[in-house]
Coordinates of C-alpha atoms in Angstrom, one line a residue:
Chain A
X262 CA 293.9 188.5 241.3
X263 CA 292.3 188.2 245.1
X264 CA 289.1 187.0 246.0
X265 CA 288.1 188.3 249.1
X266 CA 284.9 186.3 250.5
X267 CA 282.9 187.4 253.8
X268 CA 280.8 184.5 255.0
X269 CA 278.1 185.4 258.1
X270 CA 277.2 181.7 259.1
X271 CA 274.1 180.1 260.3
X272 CA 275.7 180.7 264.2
X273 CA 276.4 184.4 263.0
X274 CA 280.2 183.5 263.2
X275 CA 282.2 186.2 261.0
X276 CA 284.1 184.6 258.5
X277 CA 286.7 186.9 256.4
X278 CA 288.7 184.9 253.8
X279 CA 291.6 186.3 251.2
X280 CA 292.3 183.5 248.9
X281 CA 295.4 185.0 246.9
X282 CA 296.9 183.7 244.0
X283 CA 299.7 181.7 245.6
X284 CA 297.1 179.7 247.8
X285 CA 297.2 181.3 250.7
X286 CA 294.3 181.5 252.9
X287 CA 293.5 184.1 255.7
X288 CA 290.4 184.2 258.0
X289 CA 288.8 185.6 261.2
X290 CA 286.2 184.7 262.7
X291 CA 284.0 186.4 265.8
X292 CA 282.4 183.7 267.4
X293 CA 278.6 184.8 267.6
X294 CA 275.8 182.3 269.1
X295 CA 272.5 182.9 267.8
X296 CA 269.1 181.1 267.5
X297 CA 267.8 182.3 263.8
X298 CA 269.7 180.9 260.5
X299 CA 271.1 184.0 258.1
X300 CA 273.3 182.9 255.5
X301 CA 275.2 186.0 253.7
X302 CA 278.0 185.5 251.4
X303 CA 279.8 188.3 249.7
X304 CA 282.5 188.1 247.0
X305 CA 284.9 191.1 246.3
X306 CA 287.5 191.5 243.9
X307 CA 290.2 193.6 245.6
X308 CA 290.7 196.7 243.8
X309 CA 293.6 198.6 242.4
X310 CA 293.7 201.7 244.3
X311 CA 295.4 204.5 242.8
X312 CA 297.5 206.9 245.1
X313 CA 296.5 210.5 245.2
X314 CA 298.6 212.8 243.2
X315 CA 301.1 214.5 245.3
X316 CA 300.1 212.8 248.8
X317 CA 302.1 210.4 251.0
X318 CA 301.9 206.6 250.5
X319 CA 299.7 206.7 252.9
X320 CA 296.6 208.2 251.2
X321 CA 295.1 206.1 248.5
X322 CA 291.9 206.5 246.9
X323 CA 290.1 204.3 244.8
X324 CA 289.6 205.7 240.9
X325 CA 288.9 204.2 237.9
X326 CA 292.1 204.3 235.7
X327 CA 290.3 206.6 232.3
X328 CA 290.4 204.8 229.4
X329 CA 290.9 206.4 225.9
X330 CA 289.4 203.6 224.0
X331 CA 292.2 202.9 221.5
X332 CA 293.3 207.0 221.2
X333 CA 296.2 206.9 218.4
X334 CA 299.0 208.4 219.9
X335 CA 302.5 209.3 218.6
X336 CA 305.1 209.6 221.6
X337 CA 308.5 211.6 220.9
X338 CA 310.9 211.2 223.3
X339 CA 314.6 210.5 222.9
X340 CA 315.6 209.8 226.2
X341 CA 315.2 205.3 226.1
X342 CA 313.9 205.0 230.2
X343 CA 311.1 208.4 230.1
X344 CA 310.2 206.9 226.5
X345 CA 310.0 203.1 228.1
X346 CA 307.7 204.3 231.2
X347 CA 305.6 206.8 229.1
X348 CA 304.7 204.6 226.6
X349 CA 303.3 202.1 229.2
X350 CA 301.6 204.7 231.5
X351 CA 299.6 205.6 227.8
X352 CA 299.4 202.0 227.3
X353 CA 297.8 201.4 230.7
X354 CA 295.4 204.3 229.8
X355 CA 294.0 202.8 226.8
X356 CA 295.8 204.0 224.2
X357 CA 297.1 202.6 221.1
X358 CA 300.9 204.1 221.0
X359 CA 303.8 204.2 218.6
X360 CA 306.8 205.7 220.3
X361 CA 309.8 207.2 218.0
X362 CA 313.2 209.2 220.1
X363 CA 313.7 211.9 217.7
X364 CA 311.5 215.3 216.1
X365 CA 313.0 213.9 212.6
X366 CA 311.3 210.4 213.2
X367 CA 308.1 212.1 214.5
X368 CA 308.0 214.5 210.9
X369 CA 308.7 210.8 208.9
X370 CA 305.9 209.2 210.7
X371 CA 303.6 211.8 210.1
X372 CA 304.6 211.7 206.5
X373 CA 304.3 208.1 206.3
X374 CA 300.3 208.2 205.3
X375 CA 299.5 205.1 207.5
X376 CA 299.6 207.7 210.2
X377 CA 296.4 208.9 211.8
X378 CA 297.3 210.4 215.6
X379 CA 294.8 211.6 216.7
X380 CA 297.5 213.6 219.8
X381 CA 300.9 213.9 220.0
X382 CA 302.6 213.8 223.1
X383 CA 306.0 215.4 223.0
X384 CA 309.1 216.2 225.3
X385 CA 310.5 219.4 225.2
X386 CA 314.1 218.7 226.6
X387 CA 315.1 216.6 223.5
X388 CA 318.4 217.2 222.0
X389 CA 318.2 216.1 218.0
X390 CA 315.4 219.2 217.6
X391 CA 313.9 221.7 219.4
X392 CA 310.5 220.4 220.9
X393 CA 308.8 223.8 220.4
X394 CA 310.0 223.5 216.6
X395 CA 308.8 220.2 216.2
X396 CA 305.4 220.9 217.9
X397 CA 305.6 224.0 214.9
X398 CA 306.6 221.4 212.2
X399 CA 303.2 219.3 213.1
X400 CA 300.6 222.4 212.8
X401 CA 302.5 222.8 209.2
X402 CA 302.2 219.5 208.4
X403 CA 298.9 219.4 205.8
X404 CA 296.7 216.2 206.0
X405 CA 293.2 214.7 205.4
X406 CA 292.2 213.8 208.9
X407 CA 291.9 216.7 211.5
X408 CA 295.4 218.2 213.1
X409 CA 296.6 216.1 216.1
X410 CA 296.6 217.6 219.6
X411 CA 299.5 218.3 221.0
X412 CA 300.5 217.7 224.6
X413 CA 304.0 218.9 226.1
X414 CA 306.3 216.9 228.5
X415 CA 309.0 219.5 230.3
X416 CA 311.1 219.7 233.2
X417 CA 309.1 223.0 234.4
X418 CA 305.5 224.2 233.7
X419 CA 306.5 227.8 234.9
X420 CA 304.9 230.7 232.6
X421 CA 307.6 231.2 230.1
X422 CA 307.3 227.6 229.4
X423 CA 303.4 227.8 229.4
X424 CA 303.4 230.8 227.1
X425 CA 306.0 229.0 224.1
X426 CA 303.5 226.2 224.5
X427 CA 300.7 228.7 223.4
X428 CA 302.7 230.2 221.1
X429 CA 303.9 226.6 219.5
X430 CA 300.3 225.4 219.0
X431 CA 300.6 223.4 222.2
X432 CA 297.2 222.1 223.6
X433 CA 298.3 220.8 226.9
X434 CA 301.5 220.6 229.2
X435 CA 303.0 218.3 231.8
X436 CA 305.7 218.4 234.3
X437 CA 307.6 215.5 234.5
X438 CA 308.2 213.0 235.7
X439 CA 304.0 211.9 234.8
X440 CA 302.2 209.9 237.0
X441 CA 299.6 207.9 235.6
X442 CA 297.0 210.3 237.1
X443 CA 298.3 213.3 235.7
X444 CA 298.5 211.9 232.6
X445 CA 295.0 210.6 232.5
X446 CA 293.8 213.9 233.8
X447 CA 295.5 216.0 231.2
X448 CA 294.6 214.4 228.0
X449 CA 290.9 214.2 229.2
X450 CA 291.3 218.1 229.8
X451 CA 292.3 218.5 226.4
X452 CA 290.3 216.0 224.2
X453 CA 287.2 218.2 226.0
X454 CA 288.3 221.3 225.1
X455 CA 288.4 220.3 221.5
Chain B
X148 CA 310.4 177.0 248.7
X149 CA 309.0 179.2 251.4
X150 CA 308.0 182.2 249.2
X151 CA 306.8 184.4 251.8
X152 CA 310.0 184.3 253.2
X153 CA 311.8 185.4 250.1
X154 CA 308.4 188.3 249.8
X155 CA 309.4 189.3 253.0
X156 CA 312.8 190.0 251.9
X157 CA 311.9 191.3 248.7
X158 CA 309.6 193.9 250.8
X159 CA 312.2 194.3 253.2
X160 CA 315.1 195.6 250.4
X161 CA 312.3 197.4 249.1
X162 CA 311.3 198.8 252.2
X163 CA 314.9 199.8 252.9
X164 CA 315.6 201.5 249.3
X165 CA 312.9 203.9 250.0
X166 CA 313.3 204.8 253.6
X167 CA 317.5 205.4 252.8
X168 CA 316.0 207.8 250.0
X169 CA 317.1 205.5 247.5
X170 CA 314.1 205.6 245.7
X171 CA 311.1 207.6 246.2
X172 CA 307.0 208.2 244.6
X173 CA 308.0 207.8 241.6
X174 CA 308.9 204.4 241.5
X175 CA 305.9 203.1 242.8
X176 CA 304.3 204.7 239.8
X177 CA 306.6 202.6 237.2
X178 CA 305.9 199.6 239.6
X179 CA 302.0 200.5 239.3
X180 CA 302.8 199.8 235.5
X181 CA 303.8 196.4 236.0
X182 CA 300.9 193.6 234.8
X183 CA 300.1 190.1 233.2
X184 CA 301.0 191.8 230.2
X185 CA 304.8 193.4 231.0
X186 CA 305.5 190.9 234.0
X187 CA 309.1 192.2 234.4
X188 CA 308.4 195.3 233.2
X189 CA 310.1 197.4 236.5
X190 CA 313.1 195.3 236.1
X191 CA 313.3 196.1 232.3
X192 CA 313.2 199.7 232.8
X193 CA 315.7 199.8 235.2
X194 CA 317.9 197.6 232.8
X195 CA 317.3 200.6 230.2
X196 CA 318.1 203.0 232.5
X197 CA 321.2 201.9 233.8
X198 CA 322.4 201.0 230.7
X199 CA 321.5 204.5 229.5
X200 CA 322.9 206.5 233.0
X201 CA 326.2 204.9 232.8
X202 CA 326.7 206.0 229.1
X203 CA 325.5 209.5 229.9
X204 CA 328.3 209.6 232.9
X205 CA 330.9 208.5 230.6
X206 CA 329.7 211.0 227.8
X207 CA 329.9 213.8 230.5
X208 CA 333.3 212.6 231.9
X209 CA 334.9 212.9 228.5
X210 CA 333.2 215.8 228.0
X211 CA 335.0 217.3 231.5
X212 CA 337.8 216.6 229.5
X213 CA 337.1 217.7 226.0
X214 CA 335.9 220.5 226.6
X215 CA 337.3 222.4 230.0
X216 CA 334.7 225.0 231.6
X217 CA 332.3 224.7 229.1
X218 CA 329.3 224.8 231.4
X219 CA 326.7 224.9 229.1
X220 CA 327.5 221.4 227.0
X221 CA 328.0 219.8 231.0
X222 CA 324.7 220.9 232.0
X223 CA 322.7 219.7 228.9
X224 CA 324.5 216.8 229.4
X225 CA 323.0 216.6 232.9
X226 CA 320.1 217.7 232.8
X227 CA 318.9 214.3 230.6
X228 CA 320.4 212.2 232.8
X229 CA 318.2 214.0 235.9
X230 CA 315.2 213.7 233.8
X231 CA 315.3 209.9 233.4
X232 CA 316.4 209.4 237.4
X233 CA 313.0 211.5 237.7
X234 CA 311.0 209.2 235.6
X235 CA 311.9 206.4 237.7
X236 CA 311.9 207.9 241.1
X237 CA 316.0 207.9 241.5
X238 CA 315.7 210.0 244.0
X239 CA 319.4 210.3 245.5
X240 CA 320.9 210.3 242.1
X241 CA 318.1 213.2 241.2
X242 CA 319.6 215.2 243.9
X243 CA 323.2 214.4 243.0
X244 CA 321.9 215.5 239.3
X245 CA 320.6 218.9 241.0
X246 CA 323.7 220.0 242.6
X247 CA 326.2 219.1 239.9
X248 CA 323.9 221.8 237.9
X249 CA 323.9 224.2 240.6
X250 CA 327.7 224.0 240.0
X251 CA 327.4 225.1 236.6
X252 CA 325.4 227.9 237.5
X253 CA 328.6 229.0 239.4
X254 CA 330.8 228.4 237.2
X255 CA 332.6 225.7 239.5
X256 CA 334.6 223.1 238.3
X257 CA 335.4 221.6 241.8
X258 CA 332.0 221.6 242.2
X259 CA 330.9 219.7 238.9
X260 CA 334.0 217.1 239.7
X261 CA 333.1 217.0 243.8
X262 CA 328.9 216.5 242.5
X263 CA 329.9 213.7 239.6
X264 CA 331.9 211.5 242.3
X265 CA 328.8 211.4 244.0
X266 CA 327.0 210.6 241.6
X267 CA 328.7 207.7 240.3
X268 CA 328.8 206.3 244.1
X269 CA 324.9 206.7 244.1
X270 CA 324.4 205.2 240.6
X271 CA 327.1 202.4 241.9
X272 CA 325.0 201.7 245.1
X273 CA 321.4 202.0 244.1
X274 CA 322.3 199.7 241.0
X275 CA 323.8 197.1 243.8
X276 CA 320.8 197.5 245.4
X277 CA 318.3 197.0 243.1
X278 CA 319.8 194.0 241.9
X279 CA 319.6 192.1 244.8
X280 CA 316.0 193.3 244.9
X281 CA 315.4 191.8 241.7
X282 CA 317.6 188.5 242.3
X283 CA 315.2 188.3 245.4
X284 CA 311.5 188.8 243.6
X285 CA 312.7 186.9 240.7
X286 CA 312.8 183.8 242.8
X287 CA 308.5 184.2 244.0
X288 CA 306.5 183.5 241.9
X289 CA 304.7 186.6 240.7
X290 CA 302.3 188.4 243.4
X291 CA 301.3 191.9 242.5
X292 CA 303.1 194.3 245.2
X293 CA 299.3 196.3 245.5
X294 CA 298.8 192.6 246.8
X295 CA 301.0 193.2 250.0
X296 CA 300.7 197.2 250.8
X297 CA 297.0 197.9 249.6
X298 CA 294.8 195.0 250.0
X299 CA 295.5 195.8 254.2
X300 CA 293.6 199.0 254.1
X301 CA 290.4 197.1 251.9
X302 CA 290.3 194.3 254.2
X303 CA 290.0 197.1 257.6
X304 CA 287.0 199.0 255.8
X305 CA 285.3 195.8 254.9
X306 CA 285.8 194.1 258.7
X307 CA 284.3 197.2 259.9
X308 CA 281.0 196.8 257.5
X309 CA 280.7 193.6 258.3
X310 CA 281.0 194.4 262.2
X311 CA 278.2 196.9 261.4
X312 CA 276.2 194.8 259.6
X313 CA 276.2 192.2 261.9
X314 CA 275.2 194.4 264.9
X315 CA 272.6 195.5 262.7
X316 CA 271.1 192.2 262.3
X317 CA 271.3 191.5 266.1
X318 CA 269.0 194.5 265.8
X319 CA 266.9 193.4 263.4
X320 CA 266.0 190.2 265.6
X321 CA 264.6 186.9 265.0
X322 CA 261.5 188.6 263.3
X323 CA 263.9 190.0 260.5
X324 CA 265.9 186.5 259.7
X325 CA 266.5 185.6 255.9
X326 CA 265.7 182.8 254.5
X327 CA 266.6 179.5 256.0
X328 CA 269.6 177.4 253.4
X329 CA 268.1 174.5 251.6
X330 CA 268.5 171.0 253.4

């Protein structure tokens, strides 16, 4: 964490000081002479900005990260580094997630009873099972508690993908590889819509 | 220890990986996930994925050999490894990933064997690479990256209120002073 303090002085000298975590101190000052006394100090946290989507490094803009409040979330995705970063871009979004790399290990968790996912999010280019047939399997599977959604991780978002997804029971769809914003974006888009 | 020396470094290797197309967006995002929480997480996700790339290359070179021309099994095979290069912003590897496919799509064996040898030498350097990168941040104590890149651009906005604010006040004249500080 930063601190970031802006101290106008009694002599209006301009003082701008980062304190950072390792100690180190940065100031300038504008050396202003003037008669009356105004003392102003300002404390900011520095924020995390979040790039925009798409743009260079360059542009950043500051967002506040959405948070799904604890949102019970089943990942499938058998490939160990997409599953590793996915889990922790939910994670970071507030969600409470249990990952598994297979469609059979998604079907057994659902099975399980302890289970209550609320959304599933699910790659497409596994090898064990189909995604589409897995995504089929879950709008089988009879429970108490509501369906979960379903959102769908591919290498393309082109129609014919778009259209399986409709015709799966998909509720949403994401090109990889997800950013943090995309992600945020498109399960807000579909917890809305339903 | 003079850590901003070693930070500089760090930033420099960094700096390099992503200008030589080592690396691109996409990494940032992974590095973005990195917190109190999962201090090392961007170096345990490059652990898994090396791990996992170099036993997808060796699956797809026995492949090559198992089973001759049979395009189909060598593109599945790399068409997982190009999605987790995507996921963590491998960019030259991605590419490498790309054209051994297109060489499927015609049918080429030279082509799959000429794309795979590039491959491994990308894989070979941006694994040398990022571990000295890692050997390098290891030894700072922890700073948030955002700390170095981002906090620039906040500090410009906030010298330019204050610039305002104080020519605002020179406006405002003696009449408009504040309170004077306790004694």
């Amino acid at each position: 964490m930063c601190n970031l303090y802006i101290l106008l002085l009694a002599d209006l000298r301009l003082y701008v000081v980062l304190q950072m975590m390792n100690g180190n101190i940065w100031s300038v000052s504008d050396p202003e002479g003037l008669r009356e006394t105004v003392m102003l100090a300002l404390q900011f946290q520095v924020q995390h900005v979040t790039p925009v989507s798409g743009a260079s490094s360059d542009l950043y803009r500051l967002s506040p990260i959405p948070n799904f409040n604890g949102l019970h979330v089943l990942l499938v995705d058998g490939d160990d580094t997409n599953r590793a970063v996915t889990h922790k871009l939910l994670e970071k979004l507030g969600c409470r997630v249990f990952s598994v790399s297979s469609g059979i290990q998604c079907m057994t968790s659902f099975a399980g009873g302890e289970s209550s996912f609320q959304l599933v999010l699910l790659d497409l280019t596994m090898h064990t099972m189909d995604g589409f047939e897995v995504a089929l399997a879950i709008r089988k599977f009879r429970s108490n508690s509501w369906p979960p959604l379903i959102v769908a991780l591919a290498a393309s978002s082109d129609d014919n993908v778009r259209d399986r997804c409709q015709r799966s029971g998909i509720n949403g769809l994401l090109q990889k590889p997800v950013t943090l914003a995309a992600l945020g974006d498109e399960l807000y888009r579909v917890l809305q819509h339903n | 220890m003079d850590y901003s020396n070693l930070r500089r470094q760090a930033a420099s290797l960094k700096k390099g990986l992503f200008d030589q197309g080592h690396l691109d967006e996409q990494f940032r995002q992974v590095e973005d996930l990195q917190d109190e929480a999962s201090p090392n997480f961007v170096e345990e996700v490059v652990v898994v994925f090396f791990k996992d790339s170099g036993r997808l290359i060796s699956n797809l070179e026995q492949a090559l050999e198992k089973y001759p021309r049979d395009f189909n099994r060598w593109d599945a095979y790399m068409q997982q490894l190009k999605g987790s290069c995507s996921s963590i912003g491998a960019s030259r590897m991605k590419n490498e990933c790309m054209s051994f496919r297109d060489n499927c799509g015609q049918r080429s064996v030279e082509g799959c064997m000429g794309s795979l040898q590039k491959l491994k030498r990308e894989h070979a350097i941006l694994r040398q690479k990022l571990e000295s990168y890692f050997q390098v941040t290891l030894e700072a104590p922890p700073c948030q990256s955002w700390c170095h890149d981002r906090w620039i651009i906040s500090i410009n906005l906030l010298t330019d209120v204050c610039m305002f604010t104080m020519q605002l006040l020179r406006q405002v004249g003696p009449a408009g002073a504040a309170t004077r500080p306790a004694m």
